[in-house]
Short mmCIF file of C-alpha atoms and ligand atoms in Angstrom, two decimals:
data_model
loop_
_atom_site.label_atom_id
_atom_site.label_comp_id
_atom_site.label_asym_id
_atom_site.label_seq_id
_atom_site.Cartn_x
_atom_site.Cartn_y
_atom_site.Cartn_z
CA MET A 81 -2.13 11.78 -6.60
CA ARG A 82 -4.61 12.36 -3.79
CA LEU A 83 -3.53 11.32 -0.37
CA GLU A 84 -5.33 11.58 2.94
CA VAL A 85 -2.68 13.05 5.24
CA ALA A 86 -4.80 13.62 8.33
CA ASN A 87 -8.06 12.31 9.69
CA GLU A 88 -7.97 13.38 13.29
CA TYR A 89 -9.79 14.45 16.37
CA ILE A 90 -7.97 17.45 17.82
CA GLU A 91 -8.57 19.23 21.11
CA ALA A 92 -7.46 22.84 21.23
CA LYS A 93 -7.54 24.09 24.80
CA ALA A 94 -8.81 27.58 25.63
CA GLY A 95 -6.16 30.16 24.80
CA GLN A 96 -4.01 27.67 22.90
CA ILE A 97 -2.90 26.80 19.39
CA ALA A 98 -3.06 23.10 18.49
CA TYR A 99 -1.39 21.70 15.40
CA VAL A 100 -0.93 18.44 13.51
CA ASP A 101 2.09 17.57 11.38
CA LEU A 102 0.94 16.81 7.82
CA GLY A 103 4.34 15.68 6.54
CA SER A 104 6.21 17.22 3.65
CA SER A 105 4.96 18.41 0.31
CA ALA A 106 6.36 20.20 -2.70
CA SER A 107 5.61 23.80 -3.54
CA GLY A 108 2.46 24.02 -5.66
CA SER A 109 0.71 21.11 -3.93
CA THR A 110 -2.79 21.64 -2.56
CA TYR A 111 -4.15 20.79 0.87
CA GLU A 112 -7.92 20.28 0.96
CA VAL A 113 -9.28 20.78 4.46
CA GLN A 114 -12.58 19.81 6.01
CA ALA A 115 -13.09 20.54 9.69
CA ARG A 116 -15.93 20.83 12.13
CA ALA A 117 -16.07 21.66 15.82
CA ASP A 118 -17.98 19.16 17.94
CA ASN A 119 -18.90 21.82 20.47
CA ALA A 120 -22.67 22.18 20.93
CA VAL A 121 -22.35 25.94 21.26
CA TYR A 122 -19.38 28.11 20.37
CA ASN A 123 -18.73 25.87 17.37
CA ASP A 124 -16.75 28.54 15.54
CA ILE A 125 -13.20 27.57 14.69
CA SER A 126 -10.12 29.11 13.12
CA VAL A 127 -8.34 26.54 10.97
CA PHE A 128 -5.17 27.10 8.99
CA ILE A 129 -2.55 25.39 6.90
CA CYS A 130 0.94 26.66 7.81
CA SER A 131 4.41 25.97 6.56
CA GLU A 132 7.00 25.18 9.24
CA ARG A 133 8.25 28.77 9.24
CA ASP A 134 4.77 30.30 9.33
CA LEU A 135 3.80 28.06 12.22
CA GLN A 136 6.80 29.34 14.19
CA MET A 137 5.78 32.93 13.39
CA LEU A 138 2.19 32.24 14.45
CA LEU A 139 3.30 30.62 17.71
CA ALA A 140 5.53 33.65 18.36
CA GLY A 141 2.57 35.96 17.78
CA ARG A 142 4.11 37.46 14.67
CA SER A 143 2.60 38.08 11.26
CA ASN A 144 2.59 34.99 9.08
CA GLN A 145 1.37 33.47 5.83
CA CYS A 146 -0.80 30.73 7.37
CA ARG A 147 -3.98 30.45 5.35
CA GLY A 148 -7.46 29.20 6.16
CA THR A 149 -10.58 30.46 7.87
CA ASN A 150 -11.23 32.69 10.88
CA LYS A 151 -13.93 31.94 13.47
CA GLU A 152 -16.17 30.13 11.02
CA LYS A 153 -19.15 28.09 12.23
CA GLY A 154 -20.30 24.64 11.18
CA LEU A 155 -18.46 22.67 8.53
CA VAL A 156 -15.35 24.52 7.44
CA GLN A 157 -13.99 23.73 3.97
CA PHE A 158 -11.12 25.31 2.13
CA SER A 159 -8.05 24.46 0.12
CA VAL A 160 -4.59 25.99 0.20
CA LYS A 161 -1.91 25.86 -2.45
CA THR A 162 1.56 25.68 -0.92
CA GLN A 163 4.24 28.28 -1.70
CA HIS A 164 7.23 26.38 -0.31
CA ASP A 165 8.69 22.88 -0.29
CA GLY A 166 8.73 21.23 3.11
CA ARG A 167 6.72 20.32 6.14
CA HIS A 168 3.21 21.69 6.63
CA TYR A 169 0.82 21.76 9.55
CA LEU A 170 -2.89 21.83 10.19
CA VAL A 171 -3.44 24.45 12.85
CA ILE A 172 -6.45 25.02 15.11
CA ASN A 173 -6.02 28.49 16.56
CA ASN A 174 -8.03 28.75 19.77
CA SER A 175 -5.88 31.45 21.29
CA TYR A 176 -8.78 33.94 21.23
CA SER A 177 -10.95 31.79 23.46
CA MET A 178 -10.82 32.43 27.21
CA MET A 179 -12.90 29.50 28.40
CA VAL A 180 -13.95 27.13 25.65
CA GLU A 181 -11.96 24.14 24.54
CA LYS A 182 -12.58 23.34 20.86
CA LYS A 183 -13.12 19.72 19.90
CA VAL A 184 -12.41 19.46 16.21
CA ASN A 185 -12.70 16.64 13.69
CA ALA A 186 -10.51 17.40 10.73
CA ASN A 187 -9.70 15.71 7.47
CA VAL A 188 -6.90 16.87 5.18
CA THR A 189 -6.16 15.56 1.70
CA LEU A 190 -2.96 16.39 -0.12
CA VAL A 191 -3.23 16.76 -3.89
CA ALA A 192 0.26 16.66 -5.36
CA HIS A 193 2.60 15.26 -7.91
CA MET A 194 4.38 12.27 -6.52
CA PRO A 195 7.86 13.35 -5.43
CA GLU A 196 10.24 12.32 -8.19
CA GLU A 197 12.64 10.44 -5.90
CA ILE A 198 9.83 8.33 -4.45
CA ARG A 199 8.28 7.71 -7.85
CA SER A 200 11.57 6.53 -9.30
CA LYS A 201 12.28 4.37 -6.25
CA PHE A 202 8.86 2.73 -6.56
CA GLU A 203 9.43 2.22 -10.23
CA GLN A 204 12.86 0.69 -9.71
CA ASN A 205 11.38 -1.72 -7.19
CA LEU A 206 8.64 -2.68 -9.61
CA LEU A 207 11.13 -3.15 -12.44
CA GLN A 208 13.18 -5.40 -10.23
CA ALA A 209 10.13 -7.31 -9.05
CA ASN A 210 9.02 -7.73 -12.65
CA ALA A 211 12.46 -8.96 -13.74
CA GLY A 212 12.44 -11.33 -10.75
CA ILE A 213 9.04 -12.70 -11.73
CA GLN A 214 10.14 -13.29 -15.33
CA ARG A 215 13.29 -14.89 -14.02
CA THR A 216 11.32 -17.19 -11.71
CA PHE A 217 8.19 -18.22 -13.56
CA VAL A 218 7.55 -19.32 -17.11
CA VAL A 219 4.96 -16.78 -18.09
CA ASP A 220 4.16 -14.41 -20.94
CA ASP A 221 5.26 -10.82 -20.44
CA PHE A 222 2.85 -8.53 -18.68
CA ASP A 223 3.03 -4.96 -17.56
CA PHE A 224 3.68 -3.97 -13.98
CA ARG A 225 3.09 -0.30 -13.26
CA ILE A 226 2.49 2.18 -10.54
CA GLU A 227 0.17 5.08 -11.23
CA PRO A 228 -2.39 7.31 -9.56
CA CYS A 229 -5.87 5.77 -9.76
CA GLY A 230 -7.91 8.16 -7.58
CA MET A 231 -8.35 5.39 -5.01
CA LYS A 232 -6.33 3.17 -2.71
CA ASN A 233 -6.31 -0.07 -4.64
CA ALA A 234 -4.45 -2.45 -6.93
CA PHE A 235 -5.61 -4.34 -10.01
CA SER A 236 -4.78 -7.28 -12.20
CA LYS A 237 -6.34 -6.74 -15.62
CA SER A 238 -8.05 -9.91 -16.75
CA ALA A 239 -7.46 -9.49 -20.50
CA THR A 240 -3.67 -9.07 -20.26
CA GLY A 241 -2.63 -9.87 -16.71
CA ASP A 242 -1.21 -6.34 -16.43
CA ILE A 243 -0.85 -5.24 -12.82
CA THR A 244 -1.49 -1.70 -11.62
CA MET A 245 -0.47 -0.69 -8.13
CA CYS A 246 -2.20 2.59 -7.27
CA SER A 247 0.23 5.13 -5.89
CA GLU A 248 -2.45 6.22 -3.40
CA LEU A 249 -2.44 2.76 -1.82
CA MET A 250 1.36 2.51 -1.70
CA PHE A 251 1.66 5.92 -0.07
CA ASP A 252 -1.04 5.11 2.40
CA LEU A 253 0.68 1.87 3.43
CA LEU A 254 4.04 3.63 3.77
CA LYS A 255 2.46 6.39 5.81
CA LYS A 256 0.84 3.85 8.12
CA LYS A 257 4.21 2.14 8.44
CA MET A 258 2.97 -1.08 6.86
CA PRO A 259 5.49 -1.54 4.03
CA GLY A 260 5.11 -5.31 4.27
CA ALA A 261 1.51 -4.96 3.15
CA ILE A 262 2.72 -3.55 -0.19
CA GLU A 263 4.34 -6.89 -0.94
CA GLY A 264 1.25 -8.73 0.26
CA VAL A 265 -0.92 -6.72 -2.13
CA MET A 266 1.59 -7.09 -4.96
CA TYR A 267 1.76 -10.87 -4.58
CA HIS A 268 -2.04 -11.03 -4.35
CA GLU A 269 -2.31 -9.32 -7.75
CA LEU A 270 0.50 -11.51 -9.10
CA GLY A 271 -1.54 -14.55 -8.02
CA HIS A 272 -4.47 -13.39 -10.17
CA THR A 273 -2.14 -12.66 -13.08
CA LEU A 274 -0.12 -15.89 -13.09
CA LEU A 275 -3.08 -18.24 -12.69
CA ASN A 276 -4.88 -16.22 -15.38
CA LEU A 277 -2.01 -16.29 -17.89
CA TRP A 278 -1.42 -19.99 -17.23
CA GLY A 279 -5.12 -20.64 -17.95
CA LEU A 280 -5.72 -22.20 -14.56
CA PRO A 281 -8.98 -22.20 -12.59
CA GLY A 282 -9.27 -20.04 -9.50
CA TRP A 283 -7.46 -17.13 -11.10
CA ASP A 284 -10.26 -14.70 -10.24
CA ASN A 285 -10.86 -16.09 -6.78
CA GLU A 286 -9.81 -13.71 -4.02
CA GLU A 287 -9.06 -16.36 -1.40
CA THR A 288 -6.85 -18.20 -3.88
CA ALA A 289 -4.93 -14.99 -4.62
CA ASP A 290 -4.51 -14.32 -0.89
CA GLU A 291 -3.24 -17.86 -0.37
CA PHE A 292 -0.77 -17.46 -3.23
CA ALA A 293 0.46 -14.19 -1.70
CA LEU A 294 1.14 -15.86 1.63
CA VAL A 295 2.98 -18.74 -0.04
CA MET A 296 5.15 -16.18 -1.90
CA LEU A 297 5.99 -14.46 1.40
CA TYR A 298 7.07 -17.81 2.83
CA TRP A 299 9.06 -18.63 -0.28
CA ALA A 300 10.78 -15.27 0.01
CA GLY A 301 11.51 -16.00 3.67
CA ALA A 302 9.56 -12.84 4.49
CA GLN A 303 6.48 -14.27 6.16
CA GLU A 304 6.74 -11.65 8.92
CA LYS A 305 5.47 -9.18 6.32
CA ALA A 306 2.12 -10.92 6.53
CA ILE A 307 1.69 -9.13 9.84
CA ASP A 308 1.53 -5.73 8.10
CA TRP A 309 -0.85 -7.17 5.60
CA ILE A 310 -3.16 -8.46 8.35
CA ARG A 311 -2.94 -5.10 10.14
CA TYR A 312 -3.96 -3.44 6.89
CA TYR A 313 -7.02 -5.68 6.55
CA ALA A 314 -7.80 -5.19 10.23
CA GLU A 315 -8.25 -1.47 9.55
CA HIS A 316 -11.20 -2.14 7.28
CA ASP A 317 -14.71 -2.09 8.61
CA SER A 318 -16.17 -5.51 7.80
CA LYS A 319 -19.75 -4.42 8.48
CA ALA A 320 -19.50 -1.61 5.95
CA GLU A 321 -17.86 -4.05 3.53
CA ALA A 322 -20.70 -6.56 4.00
CA VAL A 323 -23.29 -3.90 3.19
CA HIS A 324 -21.30 -2.81 0.14
CA ALA A 325 -20.86 -6.41 -1.04
CA LEU A 326 -24.58 -7.17 -0.72
CA LYS A 327 -25.50 -4.04 -2.65
CA ASN A 328 -22.85 -4.21 -5.35
CA GLY A 329 -22.09 -7.90 -5.63
CA ASP A 330 -18.43 -7.44 -4.68
CA ARG A 331 -16.77 -10.87 -4.62
CA HIS A 332 -13.89 -9.94 -2.35
CA PRO A 333 -14.21 -11.75 0.96
CA LEU A 334 -14.68 -9.49 3.94
CA SER A 335 -11.50 -8.30 5.58
CA ILE A 336 -12.28 -10.21 8.73
CA GLN A 337 -12.55 -13.43 6.71
CA ARG A 338 -9.28 -12.67 4.95
CA ILE A 339 -7.61 -12.13 8.31
CA ARG A 340 -8.92 -15.47 9.59
CA ASN A 341 -7.80 -17.24 6.43
CA ALA A 342 -4.33 -15.69 6.69
CA GLN A 343 -4.03 -16.58 10.36
CA ARG A 344 -5.09 -20.14 9.65
CA ILE A 345 -2.31 -20.44 7.07
CA LEU A 346 0.28 -18.79 9.33
CA GLU A 347 -0.53 -21.35 12.03
CA ASN A 348 0.04 -24.27 9.70
CA PRO A 349 1.84 -23.07 6.56
CA ARG A 350 3.33 -26.38 5.50
CA GLU A 351 0.11 -27.97 4.31
CA VAL A 352 -0.85 -25.01 2.11
CA ILE A 353 2.68 -24.55 0.76
CA THR A 354 2.93 -28.25 -0.12
CA ARG A 355 -0.21 -27.96 -2.25
CA TRP A 356 1.07 -24.83 -3.99
CA ASN A 357 4.47 -26.45 -4.62
CA LYS A 358 2.68 -29.04 -6.76
CA LEU A 359 0.91 -26.33 -8.74
CA LEU A 360 3.80 -23.90 -9.11
CA TYR A 361 6.97 -25.98 -9.68
CA PRO A 362 5.84 -27.07 -13.17
CA HIS A 363 5.56 -23.37 -14.13
CA MET A 364 8.97 -22.35 -12.85
CA THR A 365 12.31 -21.75 -14.50
CA LYS A 366 15.52 -23.51 -13.47
CA GLU A 367 16.68 -20.24 -11.90
CA GLY A 368 13.42 -19.86 -10.01
CA LEU A 369 13.61 -23.38 -8.57
CA GLN A 370 17.25 -22.95 -7.62
CA GLY A 371 16.50 -19.58 -6.03
CA LEU A 372 13.78 -21.21 -3.98
CA LEU A 373 16.20 -23.91 -2.80
CA ASN A 374 18.45 -21.12 -1.52
CA THR A 375 15.97 -18.84 0.16
CA SER A 376 13.44 -21.17 1.66
CA PRO A 377 14.79 -24.75 1.76
CA VAL A 378 12.57 -25.57 4.74
CA TYR A 379 9.45 -25.54 2.62
CA VAL A 380 10.91 -27.17 -0.48
CA ASP A 381 9.36 -30.43 -1.59
CA GLY A 382 12.61 -32.32 -2.27
CA ALA A 383 11.42 -35.13 -4.54
CA LEU A 384 9.26 -32.77 -6.59
CA MET A 385 12.08 -30.24 -6.81
CA ASP A 386 14.52 -32.89 -8.14
CA ARG A 387 12.06 -33.90 -10.78
CA TYR A 388 11.35 -30.39 -12.08
CA LEU A 389 14.90 -29.06 -11.76
CA LYS A 390 15.94 -31.59 -14.42
CA SER A 391 13.35 -30.46 -16.95
CA ALA A 392 12.76 -26.80 -16.06
CA PRO A 393 13.55 -24.34 -18.87
CA ALA A 394 16.13 -21.62 -18.35
CA ALA A 395 14.77 -18.16 -17.72
CA LYS A 396 14.28 -15.88 -20.66
CA ASN A 397 16.82 -13.11 -20.65
CA GLN A 398 14.76 -10.51 -22.47
CA ALA A 399 12.74 -9.45 -19.46
CA VAL A 400 15.81 -8.92 -17.36
CA LEU A 401 17.56 -7.08 -20.16
CA ALA A 402 14.52 -4.89 -20.61
CA SER A 403 15.38 -3.10 -17.38
CA PRO A 404 18.11 -0.43 -17.45
CA PRO A 405 21.64 -1.83 -17.11
CA SER A 406 22.07 -0.35 -13.62
CA GLN A 407 19.18 -2.45 -12.39
CA ARG A 408 20.08 -5.60 -14.24
CA SER A 409 20.53 -8.48 -11.90
CA PRO A 410 20.73 -11.53 -14.13
CA GLN A 411 21.84 -13.65 -11.20
CA GLN A 412 18.69 -12.94 -9.28
CA SER A 413 15.43 -14.78 -9.15
CA LEU A 414 12.49 -13.34 -7.27
CA TRP A 415 14.04 -14.41 -4.00
CA GLY A 416 17.60 -13.37 -4.26
CA PRO A 417 20.89 -14.68 -5.53
CA VAL A 418 21.24 -18.03 -7.18
CA ASN A 419 24.47 -19.90 -6.45
ZN1 ZN B 1792 -8.02 -9.62 -5.80
#
């Protein structure tokens, strides 16, 4: 996976060493560094990647294994392969300068294997989500996977409905402390997939998928997660998106439009949810409908629920059994326990 771990403006005062925490990485990972001093003159900089221990040695003025470039001018580019597990730092060493403060723009990308514990946790969550979906909706099996894609994105494949969550995106959202956005993105892709596999119109419409995602968050009683999702969209530059969309014919609405749409729904969720209830109940299992009654009774359409509860098919067991026994939760729909 490739992960941007720093994109910062750093000021290193004259005679000082400035550093930025890059988080942890495993031995054998690579940090790719690009840095440039903004200074009009004296634009030479000394930039290093240091392990925690080497940083301490450097700060103490002792010999160390920090690696990078010394007093280089213009755009500085290098990569460093790590020798140790653990925390690493981007270091701007301006200790040699008597007078000049260095103003540095730096970008660091970590190229690494995904840590096994995180990968397996992600995978467990996806397995559970997948089992929950199969338990909740009447839908053909599709694949739900997390893998590196070389970009921060997620996809629903139109031919099969298979969903890919790019590990780069999930890491980025975790790093930015927007875990709720992961669910927003996941439900968005699920919206494409379900409508597609059910043969319904609107399956490839981005606003429809966003709307579905918000309804799912309400159904799960987790609408506060929409805030992360909106924050994530708010980070995007809508002007750049507009230019890209005009050039490349991208059909995704601009982030600013998606934010407005989401806010409109959050202000008056009932109307939108009522419409989706009519569309979704007929495609739900008995367990899914009952789960919904438990987690989000406020938004349940009572008369409609009664009607479909009587005729809804029981969930298939295969999908749930397909997950390892330790993760089996046959009592659970997408939204938690069924009583
Ligand atoms: Zn989409």
